[in-house]
mmCIF file of C-alpha atoms and ligand atoms in Angstrom:
data_model
loop_
_atom_site.group_PDB
_atom_site.id
_atom_site.type_symbol
_atom_site.label_atom_id
_atom_site.label_comp_id
_atom_site.label_asym_id
_atom_site.label_seq_id
_atom_site.Cartn_x
_atom_site.Cartn_y
_atom_site.Cartn_z
ATOM 1 C CA MET N 569 -18.424 -2.490 -16.918
ATOM 2 C CA ILE N 570 -17.849 -0.761 -13.583
ATOM 3 C CA GLY N 571 -14.089 -0.950 -13.265
ATOM 4 C CA GLY N 572 -12.646 -4.218 -14.442
ATOM 5 C CA ALA N 573 -13.187 -6.742 -17.197
ATOM 6 C CA PRO N 574 -16.043 -6.201 -19.651
ATOM 7 C CA ALA N 575 -19.084 -8.457 -19.353
ATOM 8 C CA TYR N 576 -19.521 -11.131 -22.017
ATOM 9 C CA ALA N 577 -22.516 -13.360 -22.504
ATOM 10 C CA GLY N 578 -22.514 -15.947 -19.713
ATOM 11 C CA VAL N 579 -19.665 -14.234 -17.880
ATOM 12 C CA VAL N 580 -20.434 -12.249 -14.737
ATOM 13 C CA GLU N 581 -19.266 -8.678 -14.651
ATOM 14 C CA THR N 582 -16.188 -7.906 -12.565
ATOM 15 C CA THR N 583 -16.126 -4.952 -10.185
ATOM 16 C CA LEU N 584 -12.753 -4.388 -8.566
ATOM 17 C CA LEU N 585 -12.444 -4.019 -4.809
ATOM 18 C CA ALA N 586 -11.101 -0.492 -4.999
ATOM 19 C CA ASP N 587 -10.765 2.033 -2.198
ATOM 20 C CA THR N 588 -10.594 5.802 -2.407
ATOM 21 C CA HIS N 589 -6.800 5.872 -2.020
ATOM 22 C CA GLY N 590 -6.010 4.153 -5.307
ATOM 23 C CA ARG N 591 -5.591 0.628 -3.991
ATOM 24 C CA VAL N 592 -7.323 -2.469 -5.311
ATOM 25 C CA ALA N 593 -7.658 -5.631 -3.221
ATOM 26 C CA SER N 594 -7.066 -8.909 -5.024
ATOM 27 C CA ASP N 595 -5.670 -10.967 -2.132
ATOM 28 C CA LEU N 596 -8.344 -12.453 0.132
ATOM 29 C CA ARG N 597 -7.435 -13.709 3.617
ATOM 30 C CA VAL N 598 -10.099 -16.113 4.834
ATOM 31 C CA SER N 599 -10.222 -17.019 8.504
ATOM 32 C CA LEU N 600 -11.742 -20.478 8.880
ATOM 33 C CA THR N 601 -11.940 -20.535 12.667
ATOM 34 C CA ASP N 602 -10.977 -18.414 15.656
ATOM 35 C CA ARG N 603 -9.936 -21.516 17.598
ATOM 36 C CA CYS N 604 -6.372 -22.607 18.084
ATOM 37 C CA ASN N 605 -4.358 -25.358 19.713
ATOM 38 C CA LEU N 606 -1.493 -23.041 20.712
ATOM 39 C CA ARG N 607 -1.551 -19.987 22.956
ATOM 40 C CA CYS N 608 1.175 -17.764 21.541
ATOM 41 C CA GLN N 609 1.865 -14.973 24.017
ATOM 42 C CA TYR N 610 1.631 -12.228 21.384
ATOM 43 C CA CYS N 611 -1.752 -13.512 20.215
ATOM 44 C CA MET N 612 -3.843 -15.188 22.917
ATOM 45 C CA PRO N 613 -4.066 -15.383 26.698
ATOM 46 C CA ALA N 614 -3.110 -18.679 28.382
ATOM 47 C CA GLU N 615 -6.731 -19.560 29.087
ATOM 48 C CA GLY N 616 -7.815 -19.061 25.465
ATOM 49 C CA LEU N 617 -10.739 -16.900 24.465
ATOM 50 C CA ASP N 618 -14.504 -17.141 24.256
ATOM 51 C CA TRP N 619 -14.760 -18.819 20.847
ATOM 52 C CA LEU N 620 -17.319 -17.693 18.304
ATOM 53 C CA PRO N 621 -20.636 -19.516 18.786
ATOM 54 C CA ASP N 622 -20.859 -22.385 16.276
ATOM 55 C CA ASP N 623 -23.970 -21.047 14.587
ATOM 56 C CA THR N 624 -22.233 -17.777 13.742
ATOM 57 C CA VAL N 625 -19.355 -19.492 11.952
ATOM 58 C CA LEU N 626 -19.828 -19.771 8.203
ATOM 59 C CA THR N 627 -20.486 -23.290 6.950
ATOM 60 C CA ASP N 628 -18.207 -24.775 4.314
ATOM 61 C CA ASP N 629 -20.802 -23.992 1.642
ATOM 62 C CA GLU N 630 -21.116 -20.388 2.823
ATOM 63 C CA VAL N 631 -17.342 -19.861 2.871
ATOM 64 C CA VAL N 632 -16.940 -21.308 -0.606
ATOM 65 C CA ARG N 633 -19.817 -19.223 -1.906
ATOM 66 C CA LEU N 634 -18.277 -15.986 -0.660
ATOM 67 C CA ILE N 635 -14.880 -16.954 -2.069
ATOM 68 C CA ARG N 636 -16.547 -17.750 -5.405
ATOM 69 C CA ILE N 637 -18.180 -14.318 -5.445
ATOM 70 C CA GLY N 638 -14.788 -12.763 -4.702
ATOM 71 C CA VAL N 639 -13.111 -14.709 -7.492
ATOM 72 C CA GLU N 640 -15.845 -14.503 -10.120
ATOM 73 C CA ARG N 641 -17.072 -10.957 -9.531
ATOM 74 C CA LEU N 642 -14.525 -8.992 -7.547
ATOM 75 C CA GLY N 643 -11.106 -9.702 -9.004
ATOM 76 C CA ILE N 644 -9.770 -11.868 -6.178
ATOM 77 C CA ARG N 645 -6.695 -13.728 -7.480
ATOM 78 C CA GLU N 646 -5.133 -15.075 -4.306
ATOM 79 C CA VAL N 647 -6.816 -16.800 -1.397
ATOM 80 C CA ARG N 648 -4.995 -17.434 1.869
ATOM 81 C CA PHE N 649 -6.648 -19.570 4.540
ATOM 82 C CA THR N 650 -5.823 -18.624 8.098
ATOM 83 C CA GLY N 651 -7.363 -18.398 11.549
ATOM 84 C CA GLY N 652 -7.089 -19.104 14.511
ATOM 85 C CA GLU N 653 -5.588 -22.341 13.357
ATOM 86 C CA PRO N 654 -7.022 -23.347 9.964
ATOM 87 C CA LEU N 655 -5.882 -26.972 10.330
ATOM 88 C CA VAL N 656 -8.415 -27.468 13.134
ATOM 89 C CA ARG N 657 -11.236 -26.738 10.666
ATOM 90 C CA ARG N 658 -12.646 -30.137 9.714
ATOM 91 C CA GLY N 659 -13.657 -29.197 6.173
ATOM 92 C CA LEU N 660 -10.328 -27.583 5.254
ATOM 93 C CA VAL N 661 -9.241 -30.020 2.522
ATOM 94 C CA ASP N 662 -12.651 -29.865 0.884
ATOM 95 C CA ILE N 663 -12.763 -26.061 1.076
ATOM 96 C CA VAL N 664 -9.332 -25.930 -0.586
ATOM 97 C CA ARG N 665 -10.453 -28.347 -3.308
ATOM 98 C CA ARG N 666 -13.608 -26.348 -4.046
ATOM 99 C CA THR N 667 -11.643 -23.094 -4.091
ATOM 100 C CA HIS N 668 -9.155 -24.635 -6.522
ATOM 101 C CA GLU N 669 -12.028 -25.595 -8.828
ATOM 102 C CA LEU N 670 -13.167 -21.974 -9.191
ATOM 103 C CA ASP N 671 -12.694 -20.233 -12.504
ATOM 104 C CA PRO N 672 -10.264 -18.521 -12.723
ATOM 105 C CA ALA N 673 -8.498 -20.744 -10.175
ATOM 106 C CA PRO N 674 -6.935 -18.488 -7.536
ATOM 107 C CA GLU N 675 -3.514 -19.089 -6.048
ATOM 108 C CA ILE N 676 -4.162 -20.767 -2.701
ATOM 109 C CA SER N 677 -1.987 -20.617 0.389
ATOM 110 C CA LEU N 678 -2.284 -21.438 4.066
ATOM 111 C CA THR N 679 -0.929 -19.723 7.162
ATOM 112 C CA THR N 680 -0.626 -22.315 9.893
ATOM 113 C CA ASN N 681 1.143 -23.303 13.082
ATOM 114 C CA ALA N 682 1.689 -26.678 11.350
ATOM 115 C CA LEU N 683 0.370 -28.844 14.196
ATOM 116 C CA GLY N 684 -1.004 -31.879 12.347
ATOM 117 C CA LEU N 685 0.320 -30.706 8.983
ATOM 118 C CA SER N 686 2.473 -33.831 8.737
ATOM 119 C CA ARG N 687 -0.760 -35.809 8.330
ATOM 120 C CA THR N 688 -2.576 -33.474 5.925
ATOM 121 C CA ALA N 689 0.097 -31.856 3.732
ATOM 122 C CA GLY N 690 -0.291 -34.471 0.980
ATOM 123 C CA ALA N 691 -4.086 -34.210 0.891
ATOM 124 C CA LEU N 692 -3.926 -30.415 0.894
ATOM 125 C CA ALA N 693 -1.450 -30.398 -2.003
ATOM 126 C CA ALA N 694 -3.637 -32.851 -3.928
ATOM 127 C CA ALA N 695 -6.661 -30.609 -3.290
ATOM 128 C CA GLY N 696 -4.907 -27.667 -4.922
ATOM 129 C CA LEU N 697 -3.083 -25.865 -2.120
ATOM 130 C CA ASP N 698 -0.051 -24.088 -3.592
ATOM 131 C CA ARG N 699 1.994 -22.900 -0.617
ATOM 132 C CA VAL N 700 2.201 -22.725 3.155
ATOM 133 C CA ASN N 701 3.499 -20.167 5.626
ATOM 134 C CA VAL N 702 4.368 -21.822 8.912
ATOM 135 C CA SER N 703 4.638 -19.788 12.082
ATOM 136 C CA LEU N 704 7.725 -20.766 14.057
ATOM 137 C CA ASP N 705 9.497 -18.335 16.360
ATOM 138 C CA THR N 706 12.257 -20.549 17.713
ATOM 139 C CA VAL N 707 13.885 -23.935 17.268
ATOM 140 C CA ARG N 708 14.605 -24.320 20.975
ATOM 141 C CA PRO N 709 12.010 -26.496 22.744
ATOM 142 C CA GLU N 710 12.147 -24.426 25.931
ATOM 143 C CA SER N 711 11.601 -21.118 24.092
ATOM 144 C CA PHE N 712 8.847 -22.709 22.016
ATOM 145 C CA ALA N 713 7.043 -23.887 25.156
ATOM 146 C CA LYS N 714 7.412 -20.456 26.726
ATOM 147 C CA ILE N 715 6.062 -18.580 23.696
ATOM 148 C CA THR N 716 3.260 -20.939 22.657
ATOM 149 C CA ARG N 717 2.569 -22.360 26.137
ATOM 150 C CA ARG N 718 2.620 -25.856 24.580
ATOM 151 C CA ASP N 719 5.397 -28.401 24.141
ATOM 152 C CA ARG N 720 4.837 -29.093 20.445
ATOM 153 C CA LEU N 721 7.989 -28.019 18.618
ATOM 154 C CA HIS N 722 8.517 -31.518 17.188
ATOM 155 C CA ASP N 723 5.045 -31.399 15.550
ATOM 156 C CA VAL N 724 5.830 -28.101 13.844
ATOM 157 C CA VAL N 725 9.154 -29.405 12.552
ATOM 158 C CA ALA N 726 7.432 -32.545 11.215
ATOM 159 C CA GLY N 727 4.745 -30.391 9.603
ATOM 160 C CA LEU N 728 7.352 -28.250 7.880
ATOM 161 C CA GLU N 729 9.130 -31.321 6.529
ATOM 162 C CA ALA N 730 5.862 -32.768 5.237
ATOM 163 C CA ALA N 731 4.909 -29.490 3.541
ATOM 164 C CA HIS N 732 8.307 -29.335 1.848
ATOM 165 C CA ALA N 733 8.022 -32.962 0.723
ATOM 166 C CA ALA N 734 4.482 -32.399 -0.588
ATOM 167 C CA GLY N 735 5.700 -29.565 -2.827
ATOM 168 C CA LEU N 736 3.919 -26.807 -0.892
ATOM 169 C CA GLY N 737 6.773 -24.445 -1.563
ATOM 170 C CA PRO N 738 8.517 -22.237 -1.315
ATOM 171 C CA VAL N 739 7.829 -23.007 2.341
ATOM 172 C CA LYS N 740 7.893 -19.762 4.281
ATOM 173 C CA VAL N 741 8.453 -19.478 8.021
ATOM 174 C CA ASN N 742 6.980 -16.518 9.924
ATOM 175 C CA ALA N 743 8.681 -15.538 13.167
ATOM 176 C CA VAL N 744 7.883 -12.966 15.827
ATOM 177 C CA LEU N 745 10.690 -11.990 18.197
ATOM 178 C CA LEU N 746 9.854 -11.286 21.815
ATOM 179 C CA ARG N 747 12.177 -9.292 24.017
ATOM 180 C CA ASP N 748 14.180 -11.399 26.467
ATOM 181 C CA ILE N 749 12.565 -14.607 25.220
ATOM 182 C CA ASN N 750 13.741 -15.380 21.687
ATOM 183 C CA ASP N 751 15.167 -12.082 20.440
ATOM 184 C CA GLY N 752 18.678 -13.458 20.742
ATOM 185 C CA GLU N 753 17.789 -16.425 18.547
ATOM 186 C CA ALA N 754 17.307 -14.665 15.213
ATOM 187 C CA PRO N 755 20.609 -15.820 13.627
ATOM 188 C CA GLU N 756 20.090 -19.388 14.863
ATOM 189 C CA LEU N 757 16.580 -19.538 13.409
ATOM 190 C CA LEU N 758 17.775 -18.091 10.110
ATOM 191 C CA ARG N 759 20.601 -20.632 9.844
ATOM 192 C CA TRP N 760 18.158 -23.469 10.626
ATOM 193 C CA CYS N 761 15.759 -22.289 7.887
ATOM 194 C CA LEU N 762 18.507 -21.739 5.309
ATOM 195 C CA GLU N 763 19.822 -25.265 5.871
ATOM 196 C CA ARG N 764 16.374 -26.682 5.104
ATOM 197 C CA GLY N 765 15.432 -24.427 2.201
ATOM 198 C CA TYR N 766 12.712 -22.541 4.106
ATOM 199 C CA GLN N 767 12.271 -18.793 3.552
ATOM 200 C CA LEU N 768 12.295 -17.044 6.919
ATOM 201 C CA ARG N 769 10.486 -13.754 7.473
ATOM 202 C CA PHE N 770 10.541 -11.856 10.746
ATOM 203 C CA ILE N 771 7.357 -9.955 11.608
ATOM 204 C CA GLU N 772 7.290 -6.992 13.946
ATOM 205 C CA GLN N 773 4.891 -7.634 16.775
ATOM 206 C CA MET N 774 1.660 -5.689 16.274
ATOM 207 C CA PRO N 775 -0.918 -4.407 18.782
ATOM 208 C CA LEU N 776 -3.380 -7.179 17.978
ATOM 209 C CA ASP N 777 -3.050 -9.469 21.001
ATOM 210 C CA ALA N 778 -6.236 -10.288 22.856
ATOM 211 C CA GLN N 779 -4.703 -9.194 26.168
ATOM 212 C CA HIS N 780 -3.791 -5.712 24.865
ATOM 213 C CA GLY N 781 -0.304 -6.246 26.251
ATOM 214 C CA TRP N 782 1.617 -4.793 23.277
ATOM 215 C CA THR N 783 3.895 -1.874 23.965
ATOM 216 C CA ARG N 784 6.111 -0.042 21.523
ATOM 217 C CA GLY N 785 9.101 -0.499 23.813
ATOM 218 C CA GLY N 786 8.456 -4.202 24.158
ATOM 219 C CA MET N 787 8.342 -4.717 20.414
ATOM 220 C CA ILE N 788 11.524 -5.850 18.685
ATOM 221 C CA THR N 789 11.842 -3.398 15.789
ATOM 222 C CA ALA N 790 13.057 -4.119 12.275
ATOM 223 C CA GLU N 791 16.207 -2.136 13.115
ATOM 224 C CA GLU N 792 16.906 -4.438 16.032
ATOM 225 C CA ILE N 793 16.272 -7.488 13.853
ATOM 226 C CA PHE N 794 18.769 -6.220 11.269
ATOM 227 C CA ALA N 795 21.331 -5.505 13.988
ATOM 228 C CA ARG N 796 21.031 -9.023 15.374
ATOM 229 C CA LEU N 797 21.281 -10.666 11.942
ATOM 230 C CA GLU N 798 24.089 -8.459 10.696
ATOM 231 C CA GLY N 799 26.216 -9.598 13.619
ATOM 232 C CA GLU N 800 26.478 -12.955 11.832
ATOM 233 C CA PHE N 801 25.371 -12.488 8.224
ATOM 234 C CA THR N 802 25.801 -9.992 5.403
ATOM 235 C CA LEU N 803 22.419 -8.807 4.171
ATOM 236 C CA THR N 804 21.990 -7.130 0.783
ATOM 237 C CA PRO N 805 18.616 -5.961 -0.564
ATOM 238 C CA ALA N 806 17.207 -8.497 -3.019
ATOM 239 C CA GLU N 807 16.644 -6.856 -6.370
ATOM 240 C CA GLU N 808 13.199 -8.190 -7.193
ATOM 241 C CA PRO N 809 10.528 -5.485 -6.947
ATOM 242 C CA ARG N 810 8.607 -5.680 -3.685
ATOM 243 C CA GLY N 811 5.205 -4.768 -5.132
ATOM 244 C CA SER N 812 2.469 -5.362 -2.582
ATOM 245 C CA ALA N 813 4.515 -7.952 -0.657
ATOM 246 C CA PRO N 814 4.792 -6.909 2.980
ATOM 247 C CA ALA N 815 8.278 -8.372 3.423
ATOM 248 C CA GLU N 816 11.445 -6.466 2.563
ATOM 249 C CA LEU N 817 13.657 -9.203 1.174
ATOM 250 C CA PHE N 818 17.428 -9.548 1.614
ATOM 251 C CA LEU N 819 20.001 -11.934 0.198
ATOM 252 C CA VAL N 820 21.921 -13.652 2.969
ATOM 253 C CA ASP N 821 25.696 -13.729 2.427
ATOM 254 C CA GLY N 822 25.191 -13.008 -1.271
ATOM 255 C CA GLY N 823 22.372 -15.542 -1.728
ATOM 256 C CA PRO N 824 20.717 -17.603 -2.935
ATOM 257 C CA GLY N 825 19.199 -17.848 0.563
ATOM 258 C CA THR N 826 17.037 -14.910 1.615
ATOM 259 C CA VAL N 827 15.467 -13.443 4.714
ATOM 260 C CA GLY N 828 12.466 -11.147 4.885
ATOM 261 C CA VAL N 829 11.505 -8.506 7.415
ATOM 262 C CA ILE N 830 7.900 -7.399 7.735
ATOM 263 C CA ALA N 831 8.090 -4.060 9.499
ATOM 264 C CA SER N 832 4.370 -3.469 9.804
ATOM 265 C CA VAL N 833 4.798 -0.972 12.631
ATOM 266 C CA THR N 834 8.018 0.936 11.950
ATOM 267 C CA ARG N 835 7.919 0.874 8.132
ATOM 268 C CA PRO N 836 4.244 0.490 7.230
ATOM 269 C CA PHE N 837 3.382 -0.636 3.713
ATOM 270 C CA CYS N 838 -0.294 0.363 3.822
ATOM 271 C CA GLY N 839 0.041 2.369 0.590
ATOM 272 C CA ASP N 840 0.659 -0.833 -1.359
ATOM 273 C CA CYS N 841 -1.827 -3.049 0.467
ATOM 274 C CA ASP N 842 -3.878 -5.343 -1.778
ATOM 275 C CA ARG N 843 -5.541 -7.389 0.974
ATOM 276 C CA VAL N 844 -9.070 -7.853 2.208
ATOM 277 C CA ARG N 845 -10.178 -10.151 5.007
ATOM 278 C CA LEU N 846 -13.159 -12.373 5.651
ATOM 279 C CA THR N 847 -13.621 -13.497 9.252
ATOM 280 C CA ALA N 848 -14.851 -16.959 10.235
ATOM 281 C CA ASP N 849 -18.218 -15.436 11.116
ATOM 282 C CA GLY N 850 -18.637 -13.802 7.738
ATOM 283 C CA GLN N 851 -17.528 -10.219 8.314
ATOM 284 C CA VAL N 852 -15.551 -8.377 5.658
ATOM 285 C CA ARG N 853 -12.668 -6.358 7.095
ATOM 286 C CA ASN N 854 -10.848 -4.002 4.774
ATOM 287 C CA CYS N 855 -7.815 -3.808 7.101
ATOM 288 C CA LEU N 856 -6.282 -5.806 9.963
ATOM 289 C CA PHE N 857 -6.741 -2.686 12.071
ATOM 290 C CA ALA N 858 -10.213 -1.741 10.835
ATOM 291 C CA ARG N 859 -12.654 -0.749 13.533
ATOM 292 C CA GLU N 860 -15.644 -1.470 11.350
ATOM 293 C CA GLU N 861 -16.764 -4.604 9.568
ATOM 294 C CA SER N 862 -19.403 -5.403 7.008
ATOM 295 C CA ASP N 863 -21.697 -8.306 7.867
ATOM 296 C CA LEU N 864 -21.976 -10.536 4.812
ATOM 297 C CA ARG N 865 -23.237 -13.465 6.880
ATOM 298 C CA ALA N 866 -26.478 -11.740 7.869
ATOM 299 C CA ALA N 867 -27.148 -10.709 4.268
ATOM 300 C CA LEU N 868 -26.242 -14.158 2.977
ATOM 301 C CA ARG N 869 -28.518 -15.915 5.473
ATOM 302 C CA ALA N 870 -31.324 -13.450 4.725
ATOM 303 C CA GLY N 871 -31.261 -14.640 1.120
ATOM 304 C CA ALA N 872 -29.139 -12.016 -0.656
ATOM 305 C CA ASP N 873 -28.119 -13.047 -4.163
ATOM 306 C CA ASP N 874 -24.527 -12.999 -5.418
ATOM 307 C CA ALA N 875 -24.867 -9.539 -6.951
ATOM 308 C CA GLU N 876 -26.114 -8.068 -3.667
ATOM 309 C CA LEU N 877 -23.332 -9.702 -1.650
ATOM 310 C CA ALA N 878 -20.779 -8.399 -4.151
ATOM 311 C CA ARG N 879 -22.266 -4.913 -3.886
ATOM 312 C CA ARG N 880 -21.964 -4.947 -0.087
ATOM 313 C CA TRP N 881 -18.398 -6.184 -0.336
ATOM 314 C CA VAL N 882 -17.444 -3.408 -2.765
ATOM 315 C CA ALA N 883 -19.027 -0.833 -0.447
ATOM 316 C CA ALA N 884 -17.059 -2.215 2.513
ATOM 317 C CA MET N 885 -13.788 -1.742 0.643
ATOM 318 C CA ALA N 886 -14.490 1.843 -0.350
ATOM 319 C CA THR N 887 -14.098 3.000 3.261
ATOM 320 C CA LYS N 888 -10.611 1.529 3.726
ATOM 321 C CA LEU N 889 -8.425 4.049 5.570
ATOM 322 C CA PRO N 890 -5.064 5.084 4.089
ATOM 323 C CA GLY N 891 -3.057 3.593 6.948
ATOM 324 C CA HIS N 892 -3.263 1.614 10.181
ATOM 325 C CA GLY N 893 -2.663 4.684 12.335
ATOM 326 C CA ILE N 894 -0.633 2.940 15.051
ATOM 327 C CA ASP N 895 1.400 6.127 15.438
ATOM 328 C CA ASP N 896 -1.699 8.258 15.798
ATOM 329 C CA PRO N 897 -2.163 9.351 19.449
ATOM 330 C CA ALA N 898 -5.847 8.451 19.028
ATOM 331 C CA PHE N 899 -5.021 4.913 17.844
ATOM 332 C CA LEU N 900 -7.321 2.284 19.277
ATOM 333 C CA GLN N 901 -6.606 -1.395 18.930
ATOM 334 C CA PRO N 902 -9.422 -3.202 17.074
ATOM 335 C CA SER N 903 -11.749 -5.068 19.382
ATOM 336 C CA ARG N 904 -11.127 -8.370 17.613
ATOM 337 C CA PRO N 905 -7.743 -9.917 18.347
ATOM 338 C CA MET N 906 -5.536 -11.286 15.555
ATOM 339 C CA SER N 907 -6.760 -14.845 16.110
ATOM 340 C CA ALA N 908 -10.356 -13.823 15.390
ATOM 341 C CA ILE N 909 -9.496 -11.572 12.452
ATOM 342 C CA GLY N 910 -7.224 -13.929 10.579
ATOM 343 C CA GLY N 911 -3.595 -12.901 10.366
HETATM 344 N N1 LIG Q 950 -2.510 -20.076 13.663
HETATM 345 C C1 LIG Q 950 -1.905 -19.749 12.420
HETATM 346 C C2 LIG Q 950 -0.466 -19.357 12.575
HETATM 347 O O1 LIG Q 950 -0.049 -19.105 13.715
HETATM 348 O O2 LIG Q 950 0.227 -19.294 11.567
HETATM 349 C C3 LIG Q 950 -2.626 -18.690 11.645
HETATM 350 C C4 LIG Q 950 -3.160 -17.509 12.405
HETATM 351 S S1 LIG Q 950 -1.951 -16.476 13.150
HETATM 352 C C5 LIG Q 950 -2.969 -15.226 13.878
HETATM 353 C C6 LIG Q 950 -1.231 -15.724 11.725
HETATM 354 C C7 LIG Q 950 0.086 -15.040 11.920
HETATM 355 O O3 LIG Q 950 -0.111 -13.948 12.763
HETATM 356 C C8 LIG Q 950 1.176 -15.886 12.553
HETATM 357 O O4 LIG Q 950 2.312 -15.880 11.722
HETATM 358 C C9 LIG Q 950 1.468 -15.192 13.853
HETATM 359 O O5 LIG Q 950 2.822 -15.259 14.190
HETATM 360 C C10 LIG Q 950 1.047 -13.793 13.541
HETATM 361 N N2 LIG Q 950 0.689 -13.012 14.712
HETATM 362 C C11 LIG Q 950 -0.196 -13.303 15.688
HETATM 363 N N3 LIG Q 950 -0.261 -12.301 16.578
HETATM 364 C C12 LIG Q 950 0.601 -11.362 16.151
HETATM 365 C C13 LIG Q 950 0.988 -10.075 16.639
HETATM 366 N N4 LIG Q 950 0.468 -9.563 17.749
HETATM 367 N N5 LIG Q 950 1.888 -9.375 15.928
HETATM 368 C C14 LIG Q 950 2.437 -9.870 14.801
HETATM 369 N N6 LIG Q 950 2.112 -11.068 14.284
HETATM 370 C C15 LIG Q 950 1.210 -11.801 14.963
HETATM 371 FE FE1 LIG Q 951 -2.705 -19.810 17.458
HETATM 372 FE FE2 LIG Q 951 -1.542 -18.700 15.366
HETATM 373 FE FE3 LIG Q 951 -2.399 -17.171 17.447
HETATM 374 FE FE4 LIG Q 951 -0.318 -18.799 17.795
HETATM 375 S S1 LIG Q 951 -0.421 -17.042 16.384
HETATM 376 S S2 LIG Q 951 -2.086 -18.590 19.196
HETATM 377 S S3 LIG Q 951 -0.798 -20.500 16.504
HETATM 378 S S4 LIG Q 951 -3.668 -18.321 16.067
#
């Protein structure tokens, strides 16, 4: 036993994905593609990006194999599929089904812009998907078109409804506020989500856009978000322990409705992080802001067995830094943008 469950006959040994700062990763974020059908200003340029060459993207079998190694050998208990836009990945339903069949079955969730979710929510739920997080920054068509550079608000709304109806709940909505675009809409978005039973969480904008356009002054801070919401609602801290959850949760007007604020920049929660990321091209990243990756795809395609891949993965985690360092004067944005890391 190296640091987890003991090995029994026929059961592979578990090594936890521990770093040198006392954290253990059990939540795997898997990016299934770097492609997307929206062009959110805080994520991608209008013209899109140079997508990963097809032959570098893990096949369905390769993705499922790496997830299986994470679940069987490395203590992964939650798997979140993301991207780019994971719904544009053709094999998504099958990948979810095969992930659900793993032993022990991980909790499976999806972070999505919800375009097309109205058609696939039922199949995804049947395949074993537990929950969705839908990214929606506004319920005004003109603001939506400005932020995402596409006129698709109605598709997102339909996707949310389908996810709710398919039992993919609690349905969470992730919103980023942009100064002078939708920052005045926070109370309206919260009211809209509360009326529909969706759990809204505001995320501070992070320096992960492909255009490197983020500025601290441009970012709407958690303090500003609270100020805007408290103009119309009474927020009280929810009592449940936060644990490794990035969102600080508040009861709205005494509950039961809640709102979350993910203050990644101004109130970092790196000390409680339990996440590890796998990119669509098979690189392990121990942090969103990591400047180094570990290439599992090359090892996998060179014939490495499960034990060797697990060993490389464990080694990649050991070098996880204590924090993202955005406040460090020497901070450098990672070369991969959010859409290619998997948010
Ligand atoms: N396309 C899917 C979606 O939008 O939900 C999944 C990928 S997207 C990169 C994942 C999440 O990252 C979304 O909730 C999005 O709002 C968020 N995101 C993207 N760029 C961001 C940034 N610069 N700062 C904060 N959040 C960002
Ligand atoms: Fe696409 Fe999601 Fe990035 Fe928006 S945030 S451009 S939906 S990957």
